[in-house]
Tab-separated table of C-alpha atoms in Angstrom:
chain	number	residue	atom	x	y	z
A	1	UNK	CA	-6.149	-22.278	8.790
A	2	UNK	CA	-8.606	-20.327	6.594
A	3	UNK	CA	-10.571	-19.288	9.682
A	4	UNK	CA	-7.351	-18.142	11.374
A	5	UNK	CA	-6.428	-16.074	8.298
A	6	UNK	CA	-9.871	-14.495	8.307
A	7	UNK	CA	-9.473	-13.417	11.927
A	8	UNK	CA	-5.918	-12.160	11.439
A	9	UNK	CA	-7.126	-10.064	8.482
A	10	UNK	CA	-9.593	-8.371	10.846
A	11	UNK	CA	-6.764	-7.714	13.304
A	12	UNK	CA	-4.450	-6.261	10.635
A	13	UNK	CA	-7.196	-4.001	9.317
A	14	UNK	CA	-7.864	-2.793	12.858
A	15	UNK	CA	-4.159	-2.125	13.526
A	16	UNK	CA	-3.611	-0.218	10.289
A	17	UNK	CA	-6.706	1.924	10.900
A	18	UNK	CA	-5.627	2.771	14.455
A	19	UNK	CA	-1.877	3.338	14.310
A	20	UNK	CA	-2.319	6.508	16.360
A	21	UNK	CA	-4.231	4.693	19.130
A	22	UNK	CA	-3.209	2.558	22.098
A	23	UNK	CA	-2.864	-0.796	20.351
A	24	UNK	CA	-2.836	-3.160	23.291
A	25	UNK	CA	-2.540	-6.912	22.799
A	26	UNK	CA	-5.819	-7.409	24.637
A	27	UNK	CA	-7.791	-5.037	22.407
A	28	UNK	CA	-6.398	-6.437	19.148
A	29	UNK	CA	-6.927	-10.034	20.294
A	30	UNK	CA	-10.508	-9.169	21.207
A	31	UNK	CA	-11.051	-7.743	17.710
A	32	UNK	CA	-9.873	-11.041	16.204
A	33	UNK	CA	-11.847	-13.072	18.769
A	34	UNK	CA	-8.835	-14.805	20.327
A	35	UNK	CA	-7.443	-15.040	23.802
A	36	UNK	CA	-4.312	-12.893	24.165
A	37	UNK	CA	-2.106	-15.971	24.502
A	38	UNK	CA	-3.365	-17.743	21.384
A	39	UNK	CA	-3.592	-14.591	19.296
A	40	UNK	CA	0.078	-13.703	19.737
A	41	UNK	CA	1.170	-17.180	18.613
A	42	UNK	CA	-1.193	-17.376	15.618
A	43	UNK	CA	-0.380	-13.829	14.490
A	44	UNK	CA	3.315	-14.675	14.273
A	45	UNK	CA	2.575	-17.974	12.515
A	46	UNK	CA	0.576	-16.263	9.749
A	47	UNK	CA	2.487	-12.977	9.336
A	48	UNK	CA	6.011	-14.165	10.191
A	49	UNK	CA	6.607	-11.491	12.839
A	50	UNK	CA	5.502	-10.671	16.360
A	51	UNK	CA	2.598	-8.328	16.977
A	52	UNK	CA	4.886	-5.761	18.638
A	53	UNK	CA	7.322	-5.788	15.705
A	54	UNK	CA	4.469	-5.518	13.208
A	55	UNK	CA	2.930	-2.479	14.929
A	56	UNK	CA	6.284	-0.713	15.278
A	57	UNK	CA	7.224	-1.448	11.650
A	58	UNK	CA	3.885	-0.152	10.370
A	59	UNK	CA	4.198	3.068	12.363
A	60	UNK	CA	7.732	3.696	11.100
A	61	UNK	CA	6.899	2.803	7.484
A	62	UNK	CA	3.900	5.130	7.571
A	63	UNK	CA	6.073	7.904	8.982
A	64	UNK	CA	8.675	7.301	6.251
A	65	UNK	CA	6.018	7.520	3.571
A	66	UNK	CA	4.690	10.813	4.964
A	67	UNK	CA	8.227	12.203	5.295
A	68	UNK	CA	8.785	11.437	1.609
A	69	UNK	CA	5.540	12.665	0.060
A	70	UNK	CA	4.125	15.210	2.533
A	71	UNK	CA	6.964	17.723	2.670
A	72	UNK	CA	4.717	20.459	4.076
A	73	UNK	CA	3.920	18.425	7.228
A	74	UNK	CA	6.263	18.895	10.181
A	75	UNK	CA	8.208	15.931	11.580
A	76	UNK	CA	6.705	16.514	15.033
A	77	UNK	CA	3.173	16.389	13.635
A	78	UNK	CA	3.966	13.117	11.867
A	79	UNK	CA	5.425	11.305	14.880
A	80	UNK	CA	2.785	12.574	17.303
A	81	UNK	CA	0.046	11.509	14.894
A	82	UNK	CA	1.492	7.987	14.938
A	83	UNK	CA	1.669	7.775	18.714
A	84	UNK	CA	5.362	8.431	19.428
A	85	UNK	CA	5.743	10.353	22.684
A	86	UNK	CA	8.735	12.495	21.723
A	87	UNK	CA	11.339	13.148	19.051
A	88	UNK	CA	14.081	11.119	20.776
A	89	UNK	CA	11.990	7.934	20.857
A	90	UNK	CA	10.821	8.416	17.284
A	91	UNK	CA	14.304	9.195	15.935
A	92	UNK	CA	15.893	6.201	17.686
A	93	UNK	CA	13.217	3.826	16.360
A	94	UNK	CA	13.377	5.304	12.861
A	95	UNK	CA	17.172	4.898	12.736
A	96	UNK	CA	16.801	1.258	13.751
A	97	UNK	CA	14.788	0.579	10.593
A	98	UNK	CA	16.339	2.963	8.060
A	99	UNK	CA	19.818	3.679	9.391
A	100	UNK	CA	19.459	7.484	9.253
A	101	UNK	CA	17.571	10.223	11.113
A	102	UNK	CA	14.072	11.217	9.936
A	103	UNK	CA	15.287	14.634	8.801
A	104	UNK	CA	18.071	13.073	6.699
A	105	UNK	CA	15.594	10.605	5.227
A	106	UNK	CA	13.258	13.441	4.234
A	107	UNK	CA	16.040	15.405	2.543
A	108	UNK	CA	17.151	12.310	0.577
A	109	UNK	CA	13.713	11.337	-0.761
A	110	UNK	CA	11.836	11.590	-3.208
A	111	UNK	CA	12.386	14.798	-5.190
A	112	UNK	CA	15.395	13.212	-6.872
A	113	UNK	CA	13.392	10.002	-6.799
A	114	UNK	CA	15.633	7.591	-5.029
A	115	UNK	CA	14.256	4.306	-3.912
A	116	UNK	CA	15.037	2.396	-0.769
A	117	UNK	CA	16.633	-1.001	-1.150
A	118	UNK	CA	17.694	-3.473	1.484
A	119	UNK	CA	21.214	-4.924	1.361
A	120	UNK	CA	23.058	-7.267	3.627
A	121	UNK	CA	26.217	-5.787	5.133
A	122	UNK	CA	29.301	-7.813	5.981
A	123	UNK	CA	28.207	-8.315	9.578
A	124	UNK	CA	24.837	-9.670	8.469
A	125	UNK	CA	22.852	-6.588	9.497
A	126	UNK	CA	20.373	-5.020	7.118
A	127	UNK	CA	21.375	-1.534	6.018
A	128	UNK	CA	19.195	0.932	4.185
A	129	UNK	CA	20.743	2.608	1.193
A	130	UNK	CA	19.397	4.923	-1.477
A	131	UNK	CA	20.068	3.932	-5.091
A	132	UNK	CA	19.222	6.428	-7.791
A	133	UNK	CA	16.965	5.419	-10.636
A	134	UNK	CA	18.691	4.985	-13.981
A	135	UNK	CA	16.441	7.595	-15.577
A	136	UNK	CA	17.071	11.161	-14.527
A	137	UNK	CA	14.152	13.470	-13.804
A	138	UNK	CA	14.022	14.976	-17.292
A	139	UNK	CA	14.017	11.588	-19.023
A	140	UNK	CA	11.402	10.301	-16.612
A	141	UNK	CA	9.092	13.229	-17.279
A	142	UNK	CA	9.540	12.721	-21.036
A	143	UNK	CA	8.690	9.035	-20.619
A	144	UNK	CA	5.594	10.017	-18.652
A	145	UNK	CA	4.343	12.352	-21.381
A	146	UNK	CA	4.792	9.630	-23.989
A	147	UNK	CA	3.230	6.780	-22.036
A	148	UNK	CA	0.660	8.170	-19.586
A	149	UNK	CA	-2.297	10.491	-19.962
A	150	UNK	CA	-2.288	12.439	-16.683
A	151	UNK	CA	-5.384	14.188	-15.345
A	152	UNK	CA	-6.528	15.620	-12.017
A	153	UNK	CA	-10.176	14.788	-11.459
A	154	UNK	CA	-12.859	13.926	-8.950
A	155	UNK	CA	-13.636	10.228	-8.622
A	156	UNK	CA	-16.816	8.832	-7.026
A	157	UNK	CA	-16.993	6.540	-4.011
A	158	UNK	CA	-16.130	2.956	-4.906
A	159	UNK	CA	-17.480	-0.065	-3.029
A	160	UNK	CA	-15.148	-3.029	-3.320
A	161	UNK	CA	-14.889	-6.694	-2.464
A	162	UNK	CA	-11.323	-7.298	-1.307
A	163	UNK	CA	-8.861	-10.083	-0.478
A	164	UNK	CA	-5.720	-9.199	1.445
A	165	UNK	CA	-2.306	-10.075	0.049
A	166	UNK	CA	0.730	-10.074	2.338
A	167	UNK	CA	3.656	-9.794	-0.055
A	168	UNK	CA	3.788	-9.113	-3.784
A	169	UNK	CA	4.071	-12.831	-4.575
A	170	UNK	CA	0.622	-13.454	-3.077
A	171	UNK	CA	-1.301	-10.905	-5.163
A	172	UNK	CA	-2.220	-13.294	-7.980
A	173	UNK	CA	-3.433	-16.034	-5.569
A	174	UNK	CA	-5.529	-13.362	-3.811
A	175	UNK	CA	-7.180	-12.462	-7.120
A	176	UNK	CA	-7.864	-16.158	-7.718
A	177	UNK	CA	-9.676	-16.346	-4.362
A	178	UNK	CA	-11.625	-13.189	-5.230
A	179	UNK	CA	-12.657	-14.421	-8.683
A	180	UNK	CA	-13.712	-17.829	-7.317
A	181	UNK	CA	-15.901	-16.018	-4.780
A	182	UNK	CA	-17.321	-13.758	-7.507
A	183	UNK	CA	-18.229	-16.784	-9.633
A	184	UNK	CA	-20.144	-18.272	-6.688
A	185	UNK	CA	-21.982	-14.965	-6.297
A	186	UNK	CA	-22.616	-14.860	-10.076
A	187	UNK	CA	-20.691	-11.576	-10.286
A	188	UNK	CA	-18.096	-12.864	-12.730
A	189	UNK	CA	-17.783	-12.618	-15.650
A	190	UNK	CA	-19.762	-9.449	-16.472
A	191	UNK	CA	-19.488	-6.388	-18.669
A	192	UNK	CA	-17.536	-3.405	-17.352
A	193	UNK	CA	-15.923	-5.527	-14.656
A	194	UNK	CA	-13.184	-3.565	-12.898
A	195	UNK	CA	-10.418	-5.150	-10.854
A	196	UNK	CA	-8.529	-2.793	-8.549
A	197	UNK	CA	-5.344	-3.136	-6.485
A	198	UNK	CA	-5.262	-0.916	-3.385
A	199	UNK	CA	-1.811	-0.295	-1.901
A	200	UNK	CA	-1.785	-0.194	1.902
A	201	UNK	CA	2.032	-0.003	1.924
A	202	UNK	CA	4.643	1.633	-0.275
A	203	UNK	CA	7.460	-0.335	-1.905
A	204	UNK	CA	9.672	2.646	-1.056
A	205	UNK	CA	9.463	1.944	2.663
A	206	UNK	CA	8.273	-1.677	2.990
A	207	UNK	CA	10.091	-4.845	1.827
A	208	UNK	CA	8.251	-6.441	-1.110
A	209	UNK	CA	7.550	-9.630	0.846
A	210	UNK	CA	5.693	-7.595	3.502
A	211	UNK	CA	3.867	-5.061	1.334
A	212	UNK	CA	0.119	-5.279	1.926
A	213	UNK	CA	-1.972	-5.075	-1.242
A	214	UNK	CA	-5.715	-5.623	-1.428
A	215	UNK	CA	-6.902	-7.444	-4.538
A	216	UNK	CA	-10.310	-5.892	-5.194
A	217	UNK	CA	-13.356	-6.006	-7.443
A	218	UNK	CA	-15.657	-3.028	-7.981
A	219	UNK	CA	-19.212	-3.750	-6.816
A	220	UNK	CA	-22.506	-2.017	-7.499
A	221	UNK	CA	-23.219	-1.768	-3.758
A	222	UNK	CA	-21.418	-2.224	-0.463
A	223	UNK	CA	-20.636	-5.773	0.679
A	224	UNK	CA	-22.538	-6.141	3.926
A	225	UNK	CA	-20.307	-8.643	5.736
A	226	UNK	CA	-17.050	-10.548	5.388
A	227	UNK	CA	-17.453	-13.813	3.497
A	228	UNK	CA	-14.505	-16.116	4.097
A	229	UNK	CA	-11.382	-14.205	3.059
A	230	UNK	CA	-13.430	-11.673	1.083
A	231	UNK	CA	-14.260	-8.446	2.912
A	232	UNK	CA	-15.657	-5.003	2.178
A	233	UNK	CA	-13.448	-2.026	1.330
A	234	UNK	CA	-14.413	1.499	0.307
A	235	UNK	CA	-12.474	4.109	-1.653
A	236	UNK	CA	-13.904	7.462	-0.624
A	237	UNK	CA	-14.846	10.021	-3.254
A	238	UNK	CA	-12.316	12.803	-3.786
A	239	UNK	CA	-9.675	14.418	-5.952
A	240	UNK	CA	-7.114	12.135	-7.615
A	241	UNK	CA	-4.180	12.412	-9.970
A	242	UNK	CA	-4.755	9.666	-12.533
A	243	UNK	CA	-2.164	8.400	-14.964
A	244	UNK	CA	-3.691	6.201	-17.655
A	245	UNK	CA	-1.791	4.123	-20.174
A	246	UNK	CA	-1.131	0.743	-21.774
A	247	UNK	CA	1.943	-0.669	-20.040
A	248	UNK	CA	3.674	-3.922	-19.119
A	249	UNK	CA	3.939	-5.218	-15.559
A	250	UNK	CA	7.638	-4.329	-15.625
A	251	UNK	CA	6.725	-0.668	-16.210
A	252	UNK	CA	4.401	-0.355	-13.205
A	253	UNK	CA	7.110	0.908	-10.873
A	254	UNK	CA	8.220	3.491	-13.411
A	255	UNK	CA	4.609	4.641	-13.793
A	256	UNK	CA	4.227	5.159	-10.050
A	257	UNK	CA	7.575	6.929	-9.721
A	258	UNK	CA	6.823	9.278	-12.607
A	259	UNK	CA	3.324	9.999	-11.298
A	260	UNK	CA	4.624	10.972	-7.844
A	261	UNK	CA	7.255	13.098	-9.563
A	262	UNK	CA	4.516	14.816	-11.599
A	263	UNK	CA	2.608	15.384	-8.345
A	264	UNK	CA	5.585	17.189	-6.810
A	265	UNK	CA	6.383	19.147	-9.965
A	266	UNK	CA	2.807	20.488	-10.058
A	267	UNK	CA	2.705	21.246	-6.314
A	268	UNK	CA	0.009	18.807	-5.259
A	269	UNK	CA	0.194	17.032	-1.904
A	270	UNK	CA	-1.055	13.562	-1.103
A	271	UNK	CA	-4.117	13.103	1.092
A	272	UNK	CA	-4.212	10.575	3.933
A	273	UNK	CA	-5.807	8.027	1.652
A	274	UNK	CA	-4.527	5.072	-0.354
A	275	UNK	CA	-3.188	4.932	-3.933
A	276	UNK	CA	-4.624	2.280	-6.220
A	277	UNK	CA	-4.632	0.816	-9.720
A	278	UNK	CA	-7.711	0.204	-11.880
A	279	UNK	CA	-7.307	-2.452	-14.580
A	280	UNK	CA	-9.223	-2.145	-17.844
A	281	UNK	CA	-7.723	-5.179	-19.595
A	282	UNK	CA	-5.817	-8.395	-18.864
A	283	UNK	CA	-2.093	-8.519	-19.682
A	284	UNK	CA	-2.400	-12.290	-20.283
A	285	UNK	CA	-4.636	-11.577	-23.282
A	286	UNK	CA	-2.194	-9.124	-24.920
A	287	UNK	CA	0.541	-10.409	-27.281
A	288	UNK	CA	3.121	-8.074	-25.692
A	289	UNK	CA	1.915	-8.581	-22.120
A	290	UNK	CA	0.482	-5.057	-21.871
A	291	UNK	CA	-2.599	-3.900	-20.002
A	292	UNK	CA	-4.606	-0.685	-19.795
A	293	UNK	CA	-4.255	0.731	-16.272
A	294	UNK	CA	-5.270	3.852	-14.336
A	295	UNK	CA	-2.729	4.716	-11.614
A	296	UNK	CA	-4.483	6.868	-9.002
A	297	UNK	CA	-3.026	9.084	-6.241
A	298	UNK	CA	-5.358	10.866	-3.763
A	299	UNK	CA	-4.403	14.559	-3.511
A	300	UNK	CA	-5.505	17.859	-2.012
């Protein structure tokens, strides 16, 4: 099963890097070194959904994220960039997942900072609703000023060793795999060790059990090849909004929400890159369960 997971990780990375391309079953199966027949069955076994559903969901979730945080980008540009042939096809598919048209979704998110939650309706169908955060914008900005030091700065390229987590519940086991690998490579423990979580999905548009998070460790140089479930990942150098503070795990969501709000209030726009967290301490070693974290958003 470990070998199957390793191959499926390669396939998922390929899909997510080529959402605007022709993602045929044959090409993806070839990437994972399976026959088309066996790949389709194993992909569903490991991820819990068919390849077709996964690709469609990823395209729509990516479009929803861009609609929410890249207000200056036209809807047509977004759906064409993700491979939808026309507005009618895109709108119909989007409504299937979120229950409303893309334009209505954009107007509802995120300047008033609503979050998307999934509820079961009486007929058993999943509806998408927007529930407002308890804190209003003013209170949230006040909380931010008290709890996070926010800066806009250039960060260097970061070479990482990564383990993929499918679902929030699997993040800690992924870090366990990563640390065990690091011990074998005599990379752990060491001074100035930095663990980093890279978010390949947003909790605003992806159910928590399907969010893809990479549990990562900062390396001195690039990892040359995949070793078991550990693979190479790179965060490119660039401009980032960073919010730094000592917070509990329960406050992470509030930190991200407030940081995106700060981004909008100060007229920055997000680059087509991935947000991430850098950990400077371990919450398990703090009497109040707090940890020092940098929350980082790539911006223009």
